[in-house]
Coordinates of C-alpha atoms in Angstrom, one line a residue:
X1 CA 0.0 0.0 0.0
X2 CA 1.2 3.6 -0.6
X3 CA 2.3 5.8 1.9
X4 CA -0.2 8.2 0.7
X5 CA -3.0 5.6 1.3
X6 CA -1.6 4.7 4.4
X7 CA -2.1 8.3 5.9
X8 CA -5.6 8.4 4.3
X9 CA -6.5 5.3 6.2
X10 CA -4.8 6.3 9.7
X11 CA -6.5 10.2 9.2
X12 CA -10.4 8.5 8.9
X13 CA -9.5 6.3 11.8
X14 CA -8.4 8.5 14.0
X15 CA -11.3 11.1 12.6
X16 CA -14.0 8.0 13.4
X17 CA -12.6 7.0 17.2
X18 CA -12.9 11.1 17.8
X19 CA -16.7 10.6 16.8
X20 CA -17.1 7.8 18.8
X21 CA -15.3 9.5 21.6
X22 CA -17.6 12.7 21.1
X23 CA -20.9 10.9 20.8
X24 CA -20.7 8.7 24.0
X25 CA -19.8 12.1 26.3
X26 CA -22.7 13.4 24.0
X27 CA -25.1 10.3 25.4
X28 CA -23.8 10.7 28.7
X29 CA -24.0 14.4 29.3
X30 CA -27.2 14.5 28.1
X31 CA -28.3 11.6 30.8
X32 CA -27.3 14.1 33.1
X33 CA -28.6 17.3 31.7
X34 CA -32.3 15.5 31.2
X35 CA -32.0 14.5 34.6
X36 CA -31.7 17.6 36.2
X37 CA -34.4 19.2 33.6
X38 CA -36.7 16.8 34.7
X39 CA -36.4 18.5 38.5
X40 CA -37.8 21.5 37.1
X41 CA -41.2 20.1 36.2
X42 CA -44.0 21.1 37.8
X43 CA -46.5 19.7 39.7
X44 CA -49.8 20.3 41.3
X45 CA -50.2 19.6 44.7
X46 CA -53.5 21.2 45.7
X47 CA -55.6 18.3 45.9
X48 CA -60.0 17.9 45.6
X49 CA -61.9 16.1 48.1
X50 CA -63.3 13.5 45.9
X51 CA -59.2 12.7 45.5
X52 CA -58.4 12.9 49.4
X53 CA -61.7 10.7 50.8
X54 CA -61.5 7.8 48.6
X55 CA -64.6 5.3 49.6
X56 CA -65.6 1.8 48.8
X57 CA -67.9 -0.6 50.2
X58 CA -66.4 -4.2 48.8
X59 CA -68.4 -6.2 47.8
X60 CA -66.0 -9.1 47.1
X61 CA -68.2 -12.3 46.6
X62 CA -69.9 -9.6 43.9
X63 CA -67.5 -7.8 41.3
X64 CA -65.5 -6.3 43.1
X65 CA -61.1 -7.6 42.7
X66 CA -58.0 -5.7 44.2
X67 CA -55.4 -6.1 42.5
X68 CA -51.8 -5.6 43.8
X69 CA -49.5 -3.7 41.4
X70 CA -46.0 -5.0 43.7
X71 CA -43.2 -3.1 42.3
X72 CA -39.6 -4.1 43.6
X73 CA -38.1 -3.4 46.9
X74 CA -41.2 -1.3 48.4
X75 CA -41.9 -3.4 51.0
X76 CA -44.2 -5.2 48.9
X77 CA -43.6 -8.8 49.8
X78 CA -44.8 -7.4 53.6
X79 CA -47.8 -6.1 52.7
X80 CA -48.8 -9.1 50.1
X81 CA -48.1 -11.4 52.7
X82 CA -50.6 -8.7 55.0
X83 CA -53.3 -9.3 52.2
X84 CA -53.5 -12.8 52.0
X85 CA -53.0 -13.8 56.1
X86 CA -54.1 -10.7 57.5
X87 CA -57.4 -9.7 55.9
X88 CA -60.7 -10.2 58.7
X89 CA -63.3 -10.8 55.7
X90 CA -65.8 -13.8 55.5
X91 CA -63.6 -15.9 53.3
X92 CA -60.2 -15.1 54.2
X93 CA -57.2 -16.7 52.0
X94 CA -56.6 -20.4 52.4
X95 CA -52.7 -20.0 53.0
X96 CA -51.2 -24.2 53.3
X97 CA -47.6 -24.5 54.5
X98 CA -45.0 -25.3 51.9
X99 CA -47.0 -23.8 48.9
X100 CA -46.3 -20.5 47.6
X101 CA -49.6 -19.8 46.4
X102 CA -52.8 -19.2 48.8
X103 CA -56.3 -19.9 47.8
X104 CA -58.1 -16.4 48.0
X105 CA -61.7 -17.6 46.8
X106 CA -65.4 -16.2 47.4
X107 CA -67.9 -18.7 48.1
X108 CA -68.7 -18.6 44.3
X109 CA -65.1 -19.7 44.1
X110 CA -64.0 -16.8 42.1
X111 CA -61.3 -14.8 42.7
X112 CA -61.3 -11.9 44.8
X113 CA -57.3 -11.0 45.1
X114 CA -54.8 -11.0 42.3
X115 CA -51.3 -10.7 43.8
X116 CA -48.3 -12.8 43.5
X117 CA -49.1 -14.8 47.1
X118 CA -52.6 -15.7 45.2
X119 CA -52.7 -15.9 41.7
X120 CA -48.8 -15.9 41.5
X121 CA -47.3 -13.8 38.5
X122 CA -50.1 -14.5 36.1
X123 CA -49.4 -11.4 34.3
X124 CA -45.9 -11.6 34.4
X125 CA -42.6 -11.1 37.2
X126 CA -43.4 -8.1 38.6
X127 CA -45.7 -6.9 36.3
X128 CA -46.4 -3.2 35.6
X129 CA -49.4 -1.1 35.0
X130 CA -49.1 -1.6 31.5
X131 CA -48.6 -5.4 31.8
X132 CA -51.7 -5.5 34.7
X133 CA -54.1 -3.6 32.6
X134 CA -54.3 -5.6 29.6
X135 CA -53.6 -9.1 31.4
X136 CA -55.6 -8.7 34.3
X137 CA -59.1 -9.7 32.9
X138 CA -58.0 -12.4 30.5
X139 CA -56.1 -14.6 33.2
X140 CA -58.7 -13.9 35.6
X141 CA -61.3 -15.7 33.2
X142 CA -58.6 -18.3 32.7
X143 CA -57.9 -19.2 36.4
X144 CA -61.8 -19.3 37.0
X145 CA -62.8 -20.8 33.6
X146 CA -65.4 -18.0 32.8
X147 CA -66.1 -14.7 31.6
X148 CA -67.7 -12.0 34.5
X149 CA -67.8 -8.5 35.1
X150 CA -65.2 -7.9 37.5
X151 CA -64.5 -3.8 39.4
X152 CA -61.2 -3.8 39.7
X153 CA -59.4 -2.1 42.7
X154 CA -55.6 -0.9 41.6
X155 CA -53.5 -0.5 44.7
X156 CA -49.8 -0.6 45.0
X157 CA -46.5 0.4 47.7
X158 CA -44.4 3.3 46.9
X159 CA -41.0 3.8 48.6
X160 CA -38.2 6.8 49.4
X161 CA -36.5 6.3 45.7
X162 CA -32.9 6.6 47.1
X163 CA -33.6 3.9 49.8
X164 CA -35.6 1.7 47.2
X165 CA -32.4 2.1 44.5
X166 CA -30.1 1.1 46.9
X167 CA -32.1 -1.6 48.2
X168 CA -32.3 -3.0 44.8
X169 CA -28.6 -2.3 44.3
X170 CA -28.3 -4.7 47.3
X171 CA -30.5 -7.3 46.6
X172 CA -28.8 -7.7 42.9
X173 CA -25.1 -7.8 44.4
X174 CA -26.3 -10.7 46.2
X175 CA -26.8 -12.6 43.0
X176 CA -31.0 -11.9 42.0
X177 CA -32.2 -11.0 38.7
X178 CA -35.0 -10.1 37.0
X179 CA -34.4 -11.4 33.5
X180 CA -38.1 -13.3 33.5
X181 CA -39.8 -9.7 33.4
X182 CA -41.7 -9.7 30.1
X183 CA -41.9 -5.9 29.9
X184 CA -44.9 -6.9 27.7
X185 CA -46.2 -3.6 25.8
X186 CA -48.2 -2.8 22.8
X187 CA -48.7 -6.7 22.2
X188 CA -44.7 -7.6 22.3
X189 CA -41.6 -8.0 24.8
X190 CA -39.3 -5.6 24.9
X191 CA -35.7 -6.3 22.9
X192 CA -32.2 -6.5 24.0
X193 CA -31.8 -3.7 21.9
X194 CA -34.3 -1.6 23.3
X195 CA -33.3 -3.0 27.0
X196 CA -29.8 -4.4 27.1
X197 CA -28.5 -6.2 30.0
X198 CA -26.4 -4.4 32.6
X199 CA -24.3 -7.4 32.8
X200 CA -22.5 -10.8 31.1
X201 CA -23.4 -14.1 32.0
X202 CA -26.5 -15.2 34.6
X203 CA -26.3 -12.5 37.2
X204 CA -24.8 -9.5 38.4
X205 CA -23.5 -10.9 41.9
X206 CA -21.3 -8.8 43.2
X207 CA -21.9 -5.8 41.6
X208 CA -20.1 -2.2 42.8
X209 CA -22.8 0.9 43.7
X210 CA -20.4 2.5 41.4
X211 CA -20.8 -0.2 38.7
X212 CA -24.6 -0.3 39.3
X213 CA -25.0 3.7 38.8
X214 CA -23.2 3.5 35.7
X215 CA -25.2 1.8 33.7
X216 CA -27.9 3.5 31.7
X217 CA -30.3 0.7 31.1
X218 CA -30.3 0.0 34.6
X219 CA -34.5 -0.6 35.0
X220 CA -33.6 0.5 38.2
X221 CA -33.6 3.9 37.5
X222 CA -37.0 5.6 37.6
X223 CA -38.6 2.4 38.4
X224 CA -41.5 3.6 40.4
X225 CA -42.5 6.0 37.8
X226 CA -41.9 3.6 34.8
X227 CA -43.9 0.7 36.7
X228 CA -46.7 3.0 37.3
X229 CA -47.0 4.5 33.7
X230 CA -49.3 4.0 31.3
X231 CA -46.3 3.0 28.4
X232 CA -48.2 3.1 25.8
X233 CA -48.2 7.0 25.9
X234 CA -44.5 7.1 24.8
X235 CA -43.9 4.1 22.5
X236 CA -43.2 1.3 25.2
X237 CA -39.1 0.8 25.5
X238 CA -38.9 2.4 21.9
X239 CA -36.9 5.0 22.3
X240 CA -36.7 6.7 19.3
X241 CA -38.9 8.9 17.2
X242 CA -39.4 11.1 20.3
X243 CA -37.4 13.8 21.9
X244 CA -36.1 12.4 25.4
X245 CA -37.1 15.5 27.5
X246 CA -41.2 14.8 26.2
X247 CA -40.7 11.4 26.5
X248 CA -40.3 11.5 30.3
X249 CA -42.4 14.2 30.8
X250 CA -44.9 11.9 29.7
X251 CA -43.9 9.4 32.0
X252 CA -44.1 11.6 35.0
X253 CA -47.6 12.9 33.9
X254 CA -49.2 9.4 33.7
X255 CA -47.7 7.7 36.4
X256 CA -49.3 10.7 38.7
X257 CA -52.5 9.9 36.7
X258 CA -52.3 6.7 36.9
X259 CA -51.8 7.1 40.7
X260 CA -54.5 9.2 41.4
X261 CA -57.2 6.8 40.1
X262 CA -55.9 4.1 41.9
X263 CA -57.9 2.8 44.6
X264 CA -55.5 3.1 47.2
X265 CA -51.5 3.8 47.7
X266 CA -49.8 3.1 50.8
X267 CA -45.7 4.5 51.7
X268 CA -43.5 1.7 52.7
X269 CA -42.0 4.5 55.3
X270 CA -45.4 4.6 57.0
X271 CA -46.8 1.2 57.9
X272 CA -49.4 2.1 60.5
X273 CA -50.9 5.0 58.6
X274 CA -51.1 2.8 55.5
X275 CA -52.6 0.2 57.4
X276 CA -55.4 2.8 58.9
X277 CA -55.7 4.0 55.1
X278 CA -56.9 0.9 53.7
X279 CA -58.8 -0.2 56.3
X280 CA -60.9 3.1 56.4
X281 CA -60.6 3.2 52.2
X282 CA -62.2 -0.5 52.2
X283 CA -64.1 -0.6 55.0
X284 CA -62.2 -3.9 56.4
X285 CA -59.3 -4.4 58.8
X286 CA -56.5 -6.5 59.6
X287 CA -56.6 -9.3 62.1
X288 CA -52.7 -7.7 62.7
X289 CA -51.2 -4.5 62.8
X290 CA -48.2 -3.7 60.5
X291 CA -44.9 -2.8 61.9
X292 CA -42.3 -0.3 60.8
X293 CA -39.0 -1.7 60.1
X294 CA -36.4 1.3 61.1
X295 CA -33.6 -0.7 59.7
X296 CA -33.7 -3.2 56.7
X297 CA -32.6 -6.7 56.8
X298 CA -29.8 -6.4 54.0
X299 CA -26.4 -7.5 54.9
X300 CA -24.0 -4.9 56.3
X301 CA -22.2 -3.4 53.1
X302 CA -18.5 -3.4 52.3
X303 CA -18.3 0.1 51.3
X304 CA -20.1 3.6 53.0
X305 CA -22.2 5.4 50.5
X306 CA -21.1 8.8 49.8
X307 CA -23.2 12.2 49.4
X308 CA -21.8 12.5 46.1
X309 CA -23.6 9.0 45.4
X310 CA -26.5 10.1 47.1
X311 CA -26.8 13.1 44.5
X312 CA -26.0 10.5 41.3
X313 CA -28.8 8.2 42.5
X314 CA -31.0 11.2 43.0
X315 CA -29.9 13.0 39.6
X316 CA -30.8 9.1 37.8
X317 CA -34.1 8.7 39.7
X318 CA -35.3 12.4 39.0
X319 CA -38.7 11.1 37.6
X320 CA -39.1 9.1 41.2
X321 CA -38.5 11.8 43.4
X322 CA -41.2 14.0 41.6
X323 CA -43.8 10.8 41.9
X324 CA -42.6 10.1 45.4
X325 CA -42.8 13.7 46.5
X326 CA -46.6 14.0 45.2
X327 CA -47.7 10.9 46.5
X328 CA -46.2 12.1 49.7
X329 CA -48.5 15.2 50.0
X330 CA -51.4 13.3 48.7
X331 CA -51.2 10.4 51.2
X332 CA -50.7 13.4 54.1
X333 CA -53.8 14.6 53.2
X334 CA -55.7 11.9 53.0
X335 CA -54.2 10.5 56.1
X336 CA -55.6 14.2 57.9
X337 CA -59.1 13.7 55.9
X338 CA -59.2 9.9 57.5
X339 CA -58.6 11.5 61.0
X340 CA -60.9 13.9 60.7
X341 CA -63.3 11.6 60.2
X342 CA -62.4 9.1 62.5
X343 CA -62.5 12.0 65.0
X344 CA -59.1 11.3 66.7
X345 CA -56.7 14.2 67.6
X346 CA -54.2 13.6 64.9
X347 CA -50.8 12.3 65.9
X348 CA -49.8 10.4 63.1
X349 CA -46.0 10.1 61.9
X350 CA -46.9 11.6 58.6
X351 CA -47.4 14.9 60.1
X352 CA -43.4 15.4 60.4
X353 CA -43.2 13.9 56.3
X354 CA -40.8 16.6 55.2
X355 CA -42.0 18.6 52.7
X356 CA -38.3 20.3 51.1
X357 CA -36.4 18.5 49.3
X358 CA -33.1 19.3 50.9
X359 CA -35.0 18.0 54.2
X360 CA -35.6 14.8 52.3
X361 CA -32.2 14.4 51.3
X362 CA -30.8 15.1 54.8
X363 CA -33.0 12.5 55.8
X364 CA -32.4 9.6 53.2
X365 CA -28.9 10.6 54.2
X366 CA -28.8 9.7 57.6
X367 CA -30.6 6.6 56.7
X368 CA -27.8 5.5 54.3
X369 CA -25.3 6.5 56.7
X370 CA -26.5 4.3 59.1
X371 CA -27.5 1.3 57.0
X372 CA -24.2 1.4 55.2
X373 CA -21.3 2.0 58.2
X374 CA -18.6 -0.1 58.1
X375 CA -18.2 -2.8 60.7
X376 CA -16.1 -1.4 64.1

């Protein structure tokens, strides 16, 4: 080959690794940027009454079917576990020991909870709102072997994001996965290439926080908000075709939609008020009170989280710490509307739920600080 050639070649190599180089701190610094845009939105939090004093009388040997939306690390395996044990109805769950699965049947012996500890993941491992809304029916008439009309009652678990992220983070360094999701939308799966995996090989055991913030198809990130949304709205896991700041805009907007018309919410950082919630929303109790867990169960980490962490995980879960701060006020007021009402002198927890974010972050600060100290 010429010389002449030879410098051709070695200039369009060097001009296409510059490229490269240039559009990956492109991608990245735009992750970033949209982040922090998306902590400008705005949202309303002056709420009607209709919204705040949410009221049904079940009827569950009728129509009536709640259905448990259980996103990951919200406490969620607690309260399921509350549903299908706990519940003082006529025809409580039929829980046997050794099977996964409890019987929750009307005397009709139809269903009248679909949850993971009833019907199992009928709709799919850890199934969304998306996934729920257009499985829901369908398997329902397949587990009974008919066709009713059914009122179905959404309800679901939100979390603190930063505690649920690192939560998650923990449980997948200790080797769980969860490559069975379908992330079923507009009548397919979504693709590797739409959702890569964040890892080679069967899991990610051992994974750094470090490692874990770094990737940017981490479903981790904005999980609350994703899980809640109706994707549809924005082209499932397609990302293309729309700009990225409308895109999760979009997201934000119908996960708060979708929220407000569920039947009920509780906060995994306030069991006894959710429990008081639900009971007054549905007009039945539990046969045992919930209890708040201070402190999680997660093994003692080999490395403190940071600040500067704390602000990456918040930066990545943006989306979540707009959802969590609305649901926040929204369950406050409702849980002041329920006292009212109850005529008790309210002294519920939720009345010191900090309402500035820089209180928040203090708080999920100390929390991290204490979860994550290294062995003395």
């Amino acid at each position: 080959m010429r010389r002449g050639n030879i410098r051709i070649l070695v200039t369009i190599c060097v001009f296409v690794a510059l490229f490269i180089l240039l559009l990956c701190l492109y991608s990245d610094q735009n992750h970033y940027l949209f982040s922090q845009k998306t902590n400008s939105y705005s949202i309303d939090l002056n709420f009607d009454r209709k919204l705040l004093d949410k009221d049904y009388e079940l009827d569950l040997e009728d129509e009536d079917v709640l259905v448990f939306l259980h996103m990951q690390k919200t406490g969620g395996t607690t309260f399921g576990k509350h549903l299908v044990k706990n519940l003082d109805i006529d025809q409580p769950c039929e829980c046997i020991k050794g099977k996964k699965k409890c019987n929750c049947l009307t005397r009709k012996q139809t269903v009248w909870l679909f949850s993971r500890y009833s019907t199992g993941w009928a709709c799919g491992l850890h199934a969304d709102w998306t996934e729920l809304k257009g499985c829901v029916d369908k398997e329902m008439d397949k587990q009974e072997g008919l066709h009713r009309k059914r009122r179905f009652h959404y309800i679901t678990i939100l979390r603190d994001p930063v505690r649920r992220y690192i939560s998650e983070w923990k449980h997948v360094q200790r080797g769980a996965t969860w490559k069975a999701a379908k992330l079923y939308c507009n009548g397919r799966q979504a693709s590797l290439e739409e959702v890569p995996f964040c890892f080679e090989g069967s899991t990610w055991k051992g994974v750094s926080l470090e490692e874990f913030i770094k990737c940017k198809f981490n479903l981790a990130n904005n999980r609350q908000t994703r899980m809640l949304a109706n994707l549809s709205k924005v082209n499932c896991y397609n990302g293309t075709g729309m700009n990225e700041e409308l895109r999760q805009r979009l997201l934000l907007e119908s996960a708060i939609e979708n929220l407000k018309n569920m039947s009920f919410f509780g906060l995994t950082e306030h069991q006894r008020d959710t429990q008081l919630l639900f009971q007054h929303t549905f007009h039945i109790k539990f046969s045992k009170d919930f209890e708040q867990y201070n402190k999680t169960h997660s093994e003692k980490a080999e490395h403190k989280v940071t600040q500067e962490q704390i602000s990456l995980i918040e930066n990545l879960n943006a989306l979540d710490v707009k959802l969590y701060k609305f649901a926040k006020r929204l369950f406050e007021e409702r849980v002041k509307v329920m006292t009212e009402e109850m005529n008790e002198p309210e002294s519920s927890p939720v009345s010191v739920i900090e309402s500035k974010s820089r209180e928040q972050h203090n708080e999920t600060l100390d929390y991290v600080e204490e979860l994550f100290k290294e062995a003395s």
